[in-house]
Amino acid sequence: MHSTSVPGGAARTAVVVGAGVGGLATALGLRRAGWQVTLLERRTALERYGTALGIHPTAQTALGRLSAHVAAALHRNGVPYRTAHVRRPDGSVLARLPLDRIERKAGRPELLICRPYLIDALAEALAAYGDVPLKLGERVEDPAGLARDHHLVVGADGINSAVRTAFFGTRSRPRHIGTVAWIGTADRESPVHGETWGKGRFFGMTPVEPGRTNWYAVAPEATTADELRGLFAHWHDPIPRILSETDPADWIRYEMRHLYPALPSFVHGGRVALVGDAAHAMTPNLGQGACTALLDAEALTRAVERHGEPGGLPAALRAYDAERRRSAQRTALASRALHRLMTTRHTRARDRLLRLAP
Ligand SMILES: Cc1cc2nc3c(=O)[nH]c(=O)nc-3n(C[C@H](O)[C@H](O)[C@H](O)COP(=O)(O)OP(=O)(O)OC[C@H]3O[C@@H](n4cnc5c(N)ncnc54)[C@H](O)[C@@H]3O)c2cc1C
């Protein structure tokens, strides 16, 4: 295990605000790099809602660098995502998702993991250090005060980030995009996986663990749970069955938002950095929100480790910003464009375009 002090005895202290995927991973990376880390989370327990997260091979590599324990848990609990299609509401296939191309290029498949498994593995790896306080029920309201007391403040506090507002203002802020996502898990295996695109709405199904299917339905913002069943009632099997068999009380409702305009920087004043949704909240269409949070955490902690002492932090943070900002913002832009395409009302033109796409 690494020590938490630099030559000369001065401890390098960091506070990470938010214990979601991004915050837990960043705290792990900083502790691994020898920093003294405190993690502050406003909730009284870690949020364990159960959507399946698709973890791309690049994010798997980042996770492996942060923690062998978490990488092992990912491989133990994750299921390979190999075959999925885009369909019309009548079930006819429009396109195949390029999962085989991802696997060929990376030499391993994308993995789907139930979010609680990932959160638990990250929290366990952190707890194994024995000296990283995870303070629950601590809502940060004065991020500037934290910056006075620590060498580094990391805002991993999600789309409504208080750290972002305090240091970057409110020009970039969450914007509604007019749709709502309902998310759930069905106790049945679906014979088909992927997405079905209709007029102004779509439905997705992925494997998550044996005997269960992760599903999400996206519809106009005011849609209620009852209306949702009606909107998909005549779509192909097993969509209506999934919606009628699962209890709306177990569905999660999520208003689709993204951060707009993009931030001019992910870092501030040589001692503040943003990661994950706090830095680049995106629509979930590309399934990259958690992946980019993991890539941010790994890149930030690697940059900080390379630059070593507190005096080297401004350069480390600039290196982090240079490595991650454009890439994450490009992904966010592509995800937003895909959302437009998936919810367009001009379905004939879209479907023709999709069939022509490689
Ligand atoms: C329907 C859906 C499907 C998705 N599918 C995928 C997928 O397949 N693959 C993928 O990679 N991503 C996916 N995502 C996106 C992914 O879930 C998020 O992008 C990711 O979880 C963001 O992690 P985060 O740690 O940055 O933020 P969050 O998970 O939002 O964590 C932020 C934490 O900060 C805490 N906090 C907030 N404010 C404060 C404060 N003031 N003080 C202290 N604590 C605070 C919060 O309580 C929270 O615990 C999906 C999202 C949705 C909605």
Short mmCIF file of N, CA and C and ligand atoms in Angstrom, two decimals, residues 17-23 40-43 49 51-54 115 138-140 156-158 162 183 254 275-278 284 287-291 293, ligand 1:
data_model
loop_
_atom_site.label_atom_id
_atom_site.label_comp_id
_atom_site.label_asym_id
_atom_site.label_seq_id
_atom_site.Cartn_x
_atom_site.Cartn_y
_atom_site.Cartn_z
N VAL A 17 -16.20 15.23 -3.84
CA VAL A 17 -17.61 15.49 -3.52
C VAL A 17 -18.49 14.62 -4.41
N GLY A 18 -19.24 13.69 -3.79
CA GLY A 18 -20.12 12.81 -4.54
C GLY A 18 -19.56 11.40 -4.63
N ALA A 19 -20.38 10.43 -4.20
CA ALA A 19 -19.93 9.03 -4.21
C ALA A 19 -20.76 8.20 -5.18
N GLY A 20 -20.85 8.67 -6.42
CA GLY A 20 -21.38 7.85 -7.50
C GLY A 20 -20.21 7.11 -8.14
N VAL A 21 -20.42 6.60 -9.36
CA VAL A 21 -19.34 5.87 -10.05
C VAL A 21 -18.09 6.75 -10.16
N GLY A 22 -18.28 8.02 -10.58
CA GLY A 22 -17.13 8.90 -10.81
C GLY A 22 -16.38 9.23 -9.53
N GLY A 23 -17.12 9.55 -8.45
CA GLY A 23 -16.47 9.93 -7.19
C GLY A 23 -15.76 8.77 -6.53
N LEU A 40 -17.16 12.83 0.32
CA LEU A 40 -18.37 13.37 0.93
C LEU A 40 -19.58 13.08 0.07
N GLU A 41 -20.61 12.50 0.65
CA GLU A 41 -21.81 12.12 -0.12
C GLU A 41 -23.04 12.64 0.63
N ARG A 42 -23.89 13.35 -0.12
CA ARG A 42 -25.08 13.94 0.54
C ARG A 42 -26.09 12.89 0.99
N ARG A 43 -26.17 11.77 0.28
CA ARG A 43 -27.16 10.75 0.67
C ARG A 43 -26.70 10.02 1.93
N TYR A 49 -29.62 2.18 -7.27
CA TYR A 49 -30.66 1.85 -8.24
C TYR A 49 -30.06 0.97 -9.33
N THR A 51 -30.12 0.02 -12.78
CA THR A 51 -30.04 -0.08 -14.22
C THR A 51 -28.75 -0.82 -14.62
N ALA A 52 -28.77 -1.42 -15.82
CA ALA A 52 -27.54 -2.08 -16.29
C ALA A 52 -26.67 -1.04 -16.99
N LEU A 53 -25.41 -1.00 -16.63
CA LEU A 53 -24.48 -0.07 -17.29
C LEU A 53 -23.64 -0.86 -18.28
N GLY A 54 -23.56 -0.35 -19.50
CA GLY A 54 -22.69 -0.96 -20.50
C GLY A 54 -21.29 -0.41 -20.29
N ARG A 115 -25.82 -1.79 -11.97
CA ARG A 115 -25.14 -0.68 -11.29
C ARG A 115 -24.76 -0.97 -9.83
N GLU A 138 -23.49 14.03 4.05
CA GLU A 138 -22.73 15.29 4.06
C GLU A 138 -22.97 16.04 2.76
N ARG A 139 -23.95 16.92 2.75
CA ARG A 139 -24.23 17.70 1.54
C ARG A 139 -23.28 18.91 1.52
N VAL A 140 -22.49 19.01 0.50
CA VAL A 140 -21.54 20.13 0.41
C VAL A 140 -22.27 21.37 -0.09
N ALA A 156 -17.44 15.50 -8.15
CA ALA A 156 -18.00 14.30 -8.78
C ALA A 156 -19.45 14.23 -8.37
N ASP A 157 -20.07 15.41 -8.27
CA ASP A 157 -21.40 15.51 -7.67
C ASP A 157 -22.52 15.59 -8.69
N GLY A 158 -22.29 14.98 -9.84
CA GLY A 158 -23.39 14.75 -10.78
C GLY A 158 -23.89 15.98 -11.52
N ALA A 162 -22.75 21.12 -7.27
CA ALA A 162 -22.52 22.35 -6.51
C ALA A 162 -21.10 22.85 -6.73
N ILE A 183 -37.08 3.41 -16.38
CA ILE A 183 -36.10 2.32 -16.37
C ILE A 183 -36.61 1.22 -15.44
N TYR A 254 -36.77 9.20 -14.99
CA TYR A 254 -35.57 10.01 -15.11
C TYR A 254 -35.78 11.04 -16.22
N VAL A 275 -15.30 15.73 -12.61
CA VAL A 275 -15.32 14.44 -13.33
C VAL A 275 -16.77 13.99 -13.53
N GLY A 276 -16.98 13.14 -14.51
CA GLY A 276 -18.29 12.51 -14.72
C GLY A 276 -19.37 13.50 -15.11
N ASP A 277 -20.59 13.22 -14.66
CA ASP A 277 -21.74 14.05 -15.04
C ASP A 277 -21.55 15.50 -14.61
N ALA A 278 -20.84 15.76 -13.55
CA ALA A 278 -20.59 17.15 -13.13
C ALA A 278 -19.90 17.92 -14.25
N PRO A 284 -28.31 9.51 -22.23
CA PRO A 284 -27.74 8.16 -22.12
C PRO A 284 -27.73 7.35 -23.42
N GLY A 287 -24.85 5.25 -24.07
CA GLY A 287 -24.47 4.40 -22.93
C GLY A 287 -23.04 4.67 -22.48
N GLN A 288 -22.66 5.95 -22.42
CA GLN A 288 -21.27 6.27 -22.13
C GLN A 288 -21.07 7.11 -20.86
N GLY A 289 -22.16 7.44 -20.13
CA GLY A 289 -22.02 8.33 -18.97
C GLY A 289 -21.10 7.75 -17.91
N ALA A 290 -21.33 6.50 -17.52
CA ALA A 290 -20.50 5.89 -16.49
C ALA A 290 -19.09 5.59 -17.04
N CYS A 291 -19.05 5.19 -18.31
CA CYS A 291 -17.74 4.90 -18.94
C CYS A 291 -16.86 6.14 -18.92
N ALA A 293 -17.12 8.68 -16.97
CA ALA A 293 -16.76 9.01 -15.58
C ALA A 293 -15.55 8.18 -15.14
C1 LIG B 1 -31.40 5.36 -18.40
C2 LIG B 1 -29.92 5.48 -18.21
C3 LIG B 1 -29.11 4.51 -18.76
C4 LIG B 1 -27.72 4.65 -18.67
N1 LIG B 1 -26.94 3.69 -19.24
C5 LIG B 1 -25.60 3.82 -19.20
C6 LIG B 1 -24.75 2.82 -19.80
O1 LIG B 1 -25.21 1.82 -20.36
N2 LIG B 1 -23.40 3.01 -19.75
C7 LIG B 1 -22.88 4.10 -19.15
O2 LIG B 1 -21.64 4.24 -19.16
N3 LIG B 1 -23.65 5.07 -18.55
C8 LIG B 1 -25.00 4.97 -18.56
N4 LIG B 1 -25.77 5.89 -17.97
C9 LIG B 1 -25.17 7.10 -17.38
C10 LIG B 1 -24.57 6.91 -16.01
O3 LIG B 1 -25.49 6.27 -15.15
C11 LIG B 1 -24.15 8.27 -15.42
O4 LIG B 1 -23.60 9.08 -16.41
C12 LIG B 1 -23.11 8.04 -14.35
O5 LIG B 1 -23.66 7.25 -13.32
C13 LIG B 1 -22.62 9.38 -13.76
O6 LIG B 1 -21.82 9.12 -12.63
P1 LIG B 1 -21.32 10.31 -11.71
O7 LIG B 1 -20.57 9.67 -10.60
O8 LIG B 1 -20.62 11.34 -12.52
O9 LIG B 1 -22.64 11.03 -11.16
P2 LIG B 1 -23.80 10.48 -10.20
O10 LIG B 1 -24.01 9.03 -10.38
O11 LIG B 1 -24.95 11.39 -10.40
O12 LIG B 1 -23.21 10.68 -8.74
C14 LIG B 1 -23.14 11.94 -8.12
C15 LIG B 1 -23.16 11.75 -6.62
O13 LIG B 1 -22.93 13.02 -5.99
C16 LIG B 1 -23.83 13.17 -4.90
N5 LIG B 1 -24.00 14.62 -4.66
C17 LIG B 1 -24.65 15.49 -5.45
N6 LIG B 1 -24.57 16.74 -4.93
C18 LIG B 1 -23.85 16.63 -3.79
C19 LIG B 1 -23.43 17.58 -2.81
N7 LIG B 1 -23.72 18.88 -2.90
N8 LIG B 1 -22.70 17.15 -1.74
C20 LIG B 1 -22.37 15.82 -1.64
N9 LIG B 1 -22.76 14.88 -2.54
C21 LIG B 1 -23.48 15.28 -3.61
C22 LIG B 1 -25.09 12.45 -5.37
O14 LIG B 1 -25.93 12.09 -4.30
C23 LIG B 1 -24.51 11.25 -6.12
O15 LIG B 1 -24.31 10.14 -5.26
C24 LIG B 1 -27.16 5.78 -18.01
C25 LIG B 1 -27.99 6.73 -17.42
C26 LIG B 1 -29.37 6.59 -17.51
C27 LIG B 1 -30.25 7.59 -16.88
#
